[in-house]
PDB file of C-alpha atoms in Angstrom:
ATOM      1  CA  MET A   1      -8.558   1.678 -21.017  1.00 80.00           C
ATOM      2  CA  ASP A   2     -10.074   2.022 -24.460  1.00 93.00           C
ATOM      3  CA  LEU A   3     -10.017   5.288 -26.441  1.00 95.00           C
ATOM      4  CA  ASP A   4     -13.362   6.580 -25.127  1.00 93.00           C
ATOM      5  CA  GLU A   5     -12.322   5.884 -21.539  1.00 94.00           C
ATOM      6  CA  LEU A   6      -9.050   7.757 -22.109  1.00 95.00           C
ATOM      7  CA  ARG A   7     -10.970  10.727 -23.533  1.00 96.00           C
ATOM      8  CA  LEU A   8     -13.333  10.789 -20.552  1.00 95.00           C
ATOM      9  CA  ASP A   9     -10.393  10.453 -18.154  1.00 95.00           C
ATOM     10  CA  ILE A  10      -8.525  13.433 -19.610  1.00 96.00           C
ATOM     11  CA  ALA A  11     -11.739  15.472 -19.766  1.00 96.00           C
ATOM     12  CA  LYS A  12     -12.618  14.758 -16.135  1.00 96.00           C
ATOM     13  CA  ARG A  13      -9.179  15.127 -14.571  1.00 96.00           C
ATOM     14  CA  GLY A  14      -8.316  18.252 -16.551  1.00 96.00           C
ATOM     15  CA  LYS A  15     -11.836  19.687 -16.283  1.00 97.00           C
ATOM     16  CA  ARG A  16     -11.906  19.927 -20.072  1.00 97.00           C
ATOM     17  CA  GLY A  17      -9.198  22.593 -20.052  1.00 97.00           C
ATOM     18  CA  LEU A  18     -11.383  25.090 -18.198  1.00 98.00           C
ATOM     19  CA  HIS A  19      -8.272  26.637 -16.636  1.00 98.00           C
ATOM     20  CA  PHE A  20      -7.004  27.627 -20.090  1.00 97.00           C
ATOM     21  CA  ILE A  21     -10.328  29.171 -21.060  1.00 98.00           C
ATOM     22  CA  ILE A  22     -10.510  31.158 -17.804  1.00 98.00           C
ATOM     23  CA  ALA A  23      -6.924  32.308 -18.439  1.00 98.00           C
ATOM     24  CA  SER A  24      -7.938  33.412 -21.930  1.00 98.00           C
ATOM     25  CA  VAL A  25     -10.651  35.635 -20.416  1.00 98.00           C
ATOM     26  CA  ILE A  26      -7.880  37.405 -18.493  1.00 98.00           C
ATOM     27  CA  ILE A  27      -5.715  37.664 -21.619  1.00 98.00           C
ATOM     28  CA  TRP A  28      -8.570  39.107 -23.697  1.00 98.00           C
ATOM     29  CA  CYS A  29      -9.302  41.640 -20.949  1.00 98.00           C
ATOM     30  CA  ALA A  30      -5.644  42.696 -21.105  1.00 98.00           C
ATOM     31  CA  VAL A  31      -5.833  42.978 -24.897  1.00 98.00           C
ATOM     32  CA  MET A  32      -8.915  45.190 -24.611  1.00 98.00           C
ATOM     33  CA  VAL A  33      -7.140  47.432 -22.083  1.00 98.00           C
ATOM     34  CA  ILE A  34      -4.163  47.754 -24.439  1.00 98.00           C
ATOM     35  CA  TRP A  35      -6.429  48.913 -27.237  1.00 98.00           C
ATOM     36  CA  LEU A  36      -8.184  51.380 -24.932  1.00 98.00           C
ATOM     37  CA  LEU A  37      -4.890  53.011 -23.936  1.00 97.00           C
ATOM     38  CA  PRO A  38      -4.090  56.374 -25.542  1.00 97.00           C
ATOM     39  CA  ILE A  39      -1.156  54.923 -27.491  1.00 96.00           C
ATOM     40  CA  LYS A  40      -1.145  56.386 -30.985  1.00 95.00           C
ATOM     41  CA  ASP A  41       1.267  53.896 -32.583  1.00 97.00           C
ATOM     42  CA  ILE A  42      -0.759  50.887 -33.741  1.00 97.00           C
ATOM     43  CA  LEU A  43       2.391  48.787 -34.148  1.00 96.00           C
ATOM     44  CA  MET A  44       3.172  49.382 -30.470  1.00 97.00           C
ATOM     45  CA  LYS A  45      -0.338  48.239 -29.562  1.00 97.00           C
ATOM     46  CA  ASN A  46       0.176  45.118 -31.673  1.00 97.00           C
ATOM     47  CA  LEU A  47       3.497  44.441 -29.968  1.00 96.00           C
ATOM     48  CA  LEU A  48       1.916  44.837 -26.541  1.00 97.00           C
ATOM     49  CA  THR A  49      -0.904  42.538 -27.622  1.00 97.00           C
ATOM     50  CA  PHE A  50       1.610  39.830 -28.537  1.00 93.00           C
ATOM     51  CA  CYS A  51       3.451  40.366 -25.245  1.00 94.00           C
ATOM     52  CA  PHE A  52       0.285  40.117 -23.173  1.00 95.00           C
ATOM     53  CA  THR A  53      -0.720  36.806 -24.769  1.00 94.00           C
ATOM     54  CA  ALA A  54       2.555  35.214 -23.653  1.00 93.00           C
ATOM     55  CA  PRO A  55       1.621  34.513 -20.002  1.00 96.00           C
ATOM     56  CA  LEU A  56      -1.362  32.320 -20.942  1.00 95.00           C
ATOM     57  CA  VAL A  57       0.268  29.069 -19.794  1.00 95.00           C
ATOM     58  CA  PRO A  58       1.502  30.320 -16.388  1.00 97.00           C
ATOM     59  CA  ILE A  59      -1.884  31.935 -15.721  1.00 98.00           C
ATOM     60  CA  ALA A  60      -3.662  28.706 -16.729  1.00 97.00           C
ATOM     61  CA  TYR A  61      -1.346  26.764 -14.417  1.00 97.00           C
ATOM     62  CA  MET A  62      -2.224  28.990 -11.459  1.00 98.00           C
ATOM     63  CA  ILE A  63      -5.934  28.743 -12.260  1.00 98.00           C
ATOM     64  CA  SER A  64      -5.685  24.936 -12.492  1.00 98.00           C
ATOM     65  CA  LYS A  65      -4.491  24.930  -8.874  1.00 98.00           C
ATOM     66  CA  ILE A  66      -7.388  27.144  -7.786  1.00 97.00           C
ATOM     67  CA  ILE A  67     -10.100  25.100  -9.551  1.00 97.00           C
ATOM     68  CA  LYS A  68      -8.398  21.785  -8.730  1.00 97.00           C
ATOM     69  CA  ALA A  69      -7.940  20.665 -12.332  1.00 97.00           C
ATOM     70  CA  GLU A  70      -4.948  18.606 -13.361  1.00 95.00           C
ATOM     71  CA  PHE A  71      -2.803  20.900 -15.472  1.00 95.00           C
ATOM     72  CA  SER A  72      -1.313  17.978 -17.359  1.00 91.00           C
ATOM     73  CA  THR A  73      -2.503  14.372 -17.193  1.00 92.00           C
ATOM     74  CA  LYS A  74       0.891  12.893 -18.036  1.00 91.00           C
ATOM     75  CA  ASP A  75      -0.126   9.286 -17.379  1.00 94.00           C
ATOM     76  CA  ASN A  76      -2.883   9.524 -19.994  1.00 96.00           C
ATOM     77  CA  PRO A  77      -1.455   8.874 -23.492  1.00 94.00           C
ATOM     78  CA  LEU A  78      -3.903  11.401 -24.966  1.00 95.00           C
ATOM     79  CA  ASN A  79      -2.117  14.178 -23.050  1.00 92.00           C
ATOM     80  CA  LYS A  80       0.523  14.312 -25.802  1.00 92.00           C
ATOM     81  CA  LEU A  81      -2.235  14.660 -28.387  1.00 89.00           C
ATOM     82  CA  GLY A  82      -3.715  17.596 -26.462  1.00 91.00           C
ATOM     83  CA  ILE A  83      -0.300  19.253 -26.415  1.00 89.00           C
ATOM     84  CA  LEU A  84       0.020  18.687 -30.168  1.00 89.00           C
ATOM     85  CA  PHE A  85      -3.415  20.294 -30.657  1.00 90.00           C
ATOM     86  CA  SER A  86      -2.090  23.342 -28.809  1.00 88.00           C
ATOM     87  CA  TYR A  87       1.191  23.497 -30.707  1.00 87.00           C
ATOM     88  CA  ASN A  88      -0.592  24.000 -34.031  1.00 84.00           C
ATOM     89  CA  GLN A  89      -1.514  27.455 -32.764  1.00 83.00           C
ATOM     90  CA  PHE A  90       2.176  28.393 -32.831  1.00 83.00           C
ATOM     91  CA  LEU A  91       2.211  27.793 -36.588  1.00 88.00           C
ATOM     92  CA  TYR A  92      -0.917  29.893 -37.037  1.00 90.00           C
ATOM     93  CA  ILE A  93       0.748  32.742 -35.145  1.00 88.00           C
ATOM     94  CA  LEU A  94       2.961  33.166 -38.227  1.00 91.00           C
ATOM     95  CA  ILE A  95      -0.135  34.466 -40.004  1.00 93.00           C
ATOM     96  CA  ALA A  96      -0.699  37.022 -37.244  1.00 93.00           C
ATOM     97  CA  MET A  97       2.976  38.019 -37.448  1.00 92.00           C
ATOM     98  CA  TRP A  98       2.514  38.738 -41.147  1.00 95.00           C
ATOM     99  CA  VAL A  99      -0.661  40.739 -40.459  1.00 95.00           C
ATOM    100  CA  TYR A 100       1.106  42.719 -37.683  1.00 94.00           C
ATOM    101  CA  PRO A 101       2.844  45.236 -40.026  1.00 93.00           C
ATOM    102  CA  THR A 102       0.843  44.551 -43.182  1.00 95.00           C
ATOM    103  CA  VAL A 103      -2.732  45.128 -41.981  1.00 96.00           C
ATOM    104  CA  PRO A 104      -2.044  46.237 -38.404  1.00 97.00           C
ATOM    105  CA  ASP A 105      -5.599  47.238 -37.537  1.00 96.00           C
ATOM    106  CA  LYS A 106      -6.763  43.639 -38.191  1.00 97.00           C
ATOM    107  CA  MET A 107      -4.162  41.764 -36.126  1.00 97.00           C
ATOM    108  CA  VAL A 108      -6.421  41.356 -33.088  1.00 98.00           C
ATOM    109  CA  MET A 109      -9.130  39.959 -35.344  1.00 98.00           C
ATOM    110  CA  VAL A 110      -6.668  37.443 -36.793  1.00 97.00           C
ATOM    111  CA  LEU A 111      -5.462  36.421 -33.311  1.00 96.00           C
ATOM    112  CA  ALA A 112      -9.067  35.864 -32.242  1.00 97.00           C
ATOM    113  CA  ILE A 113      -9.817  33.741 -35.319  1.00 97.00           C
ATOM    114  CA  ILE A 114      -6.659  31.700 -34.677  1.00 95.00           C
ATOM    115  CA  PHE A 115      -7.734  31.192 -31.073  1.00 95.00           C
ATOM    116  CA  GLY A 116     -11.205  30.091 -32.146  1.00 96.00           C
ATOM    117  CA  ALA A 117      -9.978  27.759 -34.870  1.00 95.00           C
ATOM    118  CA  HIS A 118      -7.489  26.001 -32.611  1.00 94.00           C
ATOM    119  CA  LEU A 119     -10.321  24.913 -30.285  1.00 96.00           C
ATOM    120  CA  MET A 120     -11.848  22.508 -32.834  1.00 96.00           C
ATOM    121  CA  PRO A 121      -9.818  19.340 -32.102  1.00 96.00           C
ATOM    122  CA  PHE A 122     -10.420  19.740 -28.361  1.00 96.00           C
ATOM    123  CA  GLY A 123     -14.100  19.120 -29.052  1.00 97.00           C
ATOM    124  CA  TRP A 124     -13.131  15.598 -30.043  1.00 96.00           C
ATOM    125  CA  LEU A 125     -10.500  15.110 -27.329  1.00 97.00           C
ATOM    126  CA  TYR A 126     -12.759  16.194 -24.458  1.00 96.00           C
ATOM    127  CA  LYS A 127     -16.022  14.927 -25.973  1.00 95.00           C
ATOM    128  CA  SER A 128     -17.187  18.517 -25.688  1.00 97.00           C
ATOM    129  CA  LYS A 129     -19.918  20.172 -27.679  1.00 97.00           C
ATOM    130  CA  ALA A 130     -18.810  23.502 -26.149  1.00 98.00           C
ATOM    131  CA  TYR A 131     -15.400  23.336 -27.835  1.00 98.00           C
ATOM    132  CA  SER A 132     -16.813  22.241 -31.190  1.00 97.00           C
ATOM    133  CA  VAL A 133     -19.514  24.910 -31.300  1.00 98.00           C
ATOM    134  CA  MET A 134     -17.403  27.745 -29.874  1.00 98.00           C
ATOM    135  CA  SER A 135     -14.617  27.014 -32.355  1.00 98.00           C
ATOM    136  CA  VAL A 136     -16.894  27.646 -35.313  1.00 98.00           C
ATOM    137  CA  LEU A 137     -18.903  30.418 -33.638  1.00 98.00           C
ATOM    138  CA  ILE A 138     -15.814  32.390 -32.577  1.00 98.00           C
ATOM    139  CA  SER A 139     -14.028  32.042 -35.916  1.00 98.00           C
ATOM    140  CA  PHE A 140     -16.920  33.121 -38.121  1.00 98.00           C
ATOM    141  CA  THR A 141     -18.378  35.760 -35.813  1.00 98.00           C
ATOM    142  CA  ILE A 142     -15.017  37.398 -35.193  1.00 98.00           C
ATOM    143  CA  LEU A 143     -14.332  37.508 -38.933  1.00 98.00           C
ATOM    144  CA  ILE A 144     -17.551  39.471 -39.436  1.00 98.00           C
ATOM    145  CA  ILE A 145     -17.136  41.650 -36.313  1.00 98.00           C
ATOM    146  CA  GLY A 146     -13.445  42.235 -37.090  1.00 98.00           C
ATOM    147  CA  ILE A 147     -14.152  43.434 -40.612  1.00 97.00           C
ATOM    148  CA  MET A 148     -16.785  45.870 -39.394  1.00 97.00           C
ATOM    149  CA  PHE A 149     -15.317  47.068 -36.078  1.00 98.00           C
ATOM    150  CA  ASN A 150     -12.042  47.886 -34.344  1.00 97.00           C
ATOM    151  CA  ALA A 151      -9.868  45.839 -31.974  1.00 98.00           C
ATOM    152  CA  VAL A 152     -11.666  47.080 -28.847  1.00 98.00           C
ATOM    153  CA  ILE A 153     -14.974  45.652 -30.069  1.00 98.00           C
ATOM    154  CA  VAL A 154     -13.281  42.418 -31.183  1.00 98.00           C
ATOM    155  CA  SER A 155     -11.725  42.089 -27.724  1.00 98.00           C
ATOM    156  CA  LEU A 156     -15.025  42.795 -26.010  1.00 98.00           C
ATOM    157  CA  VAL A 157     -16.814  40.177 -28.105  1.00 98.00           C
ATOM    158  CA  MET A 158     -14.031  37.689 -27.325  1.00 98.00           C
ATOM    159  CA  ILE A 159     -14.414  38.347 -23.601  1.00 98.00           C
ATOM    160  CA  LEU A 160     -18.151  37.702 -23.878  1.00 98.00           C
ATOM    161  CA  PHE A 161     -17.578  34.512 -25.876  1.00 98.00           C
ATOM    162  CA  GLU A 162     -14.962  33.300 -23.398  1.00 98.00           C
ATOM    163  CA  VAL A 163     -17.234  33.914 -20.391  1.00 98.00           C
ATOM    164  CA  ILE A 164     -20.060  32.018 -22.109  1.00 98.00           C
ATOM    165  CA  PHE A 165     -17.574  29.283 -22.996  1.00 98.00           C
ATOM    166  CA  CYS A 166     -16.442  29.023 -19.339  1.00 98.00           C
ATOM    167  CA  ILE A 167     -20.027  28.712 -18.129  1.00 98.00           C
ATOM    168  CA  TRP A 168     -20.759  26.075 -20.762  1.00 98.00           C
ATOM    169  CA  LEU A 169     -17.659  24.082 -19.748  1.00 98.00           C
ATOM    170  CA  ILE A 170     -18.662  24.258 -16.085  1.00 97.00           C
ATOM    171  CA  VAL A 171     -22.068  22.830 -17.022  1.00 97.00           C
ATOM    172  CA  GLU A 172     -20.443  20.123 -19.192  1.00 97.00           C
ATOM    173  CA  ASN A 173     -18.021  19.233 -16.393  1.00 96.00           C
ATOM    174  CA  LYS A 174     -20.848  18.913 -13.849  1.00 94.00           C
ATOM    175  CA  SER A 175     -22.748  16.720 -16.291  1.00 91.00           C
ATOM    176  CA  LEU A 176     -19.633  14.595 -16.884  1.00 86.00           C
ATOM    177  CA  ASN A 177     -19.084  14.102 -13.152  1.00 78.00           C
ATOM    178  CA  LYS A 178     -22.761  13.266 -12.628  1.00 79.00           C
ATOM    179  CA  ASN A 179     -22.726  10.705 -15.455  1.00 72.00           C
ATOM    180  CA  LEU A 180     -19.496   9.128 -14.226  1.00 62.00           C
ATOM    181  CA  ASN A 181     -20.893   8.815 -10.696  1.00 61.00           C
ATOM    182  CA  VAL A 182     -24.105   7.206 -12.011  1.00 54.00           C
ATOM    183  CA  ASN A 183     -22.096   4.688 -14.067  1.00 53.00           C
ATOM    184  CA  LEU A 184     -19.926   3.601 -11.121  1.00 46.00           C
TER     185      LEU A 184
END
């Protein structure tokens, strides 16, 4: 297989990572609930926010089973590249860890920007306009929203973006399957 065929293979079999995006809707809902709780200590809310982002991978794994997406396409050499694209987010989390005690009311905004920014290379990997556009849209919009509003509003906007993103990926996946069936 050439590079384009490998990209289409990983996009089709993994449904362009839709299971991770659906899981992120759940995570952002949890983050919003945390910030709606009557907890006065903002550092505690930040800690809970970090804790509630941790189960993303297990949730995505369960969702992959439900939507019948391959969680990991190990026989495709681009799978390792996709994992590398995800690992960069761990380095960005250091920024959020610095924000946590320094500017605690902006940590959720920073997490959302990190999430948005890390989507960019998946646009190339999955041949997905949704990833490329949402990466830029999320990052810039959340910066503006996050400066003007609190973590509840940031979380709500992220939930809306993630739902739109899921719908867009479903449409892209249907189009991908249709095009692959026509080309066979």
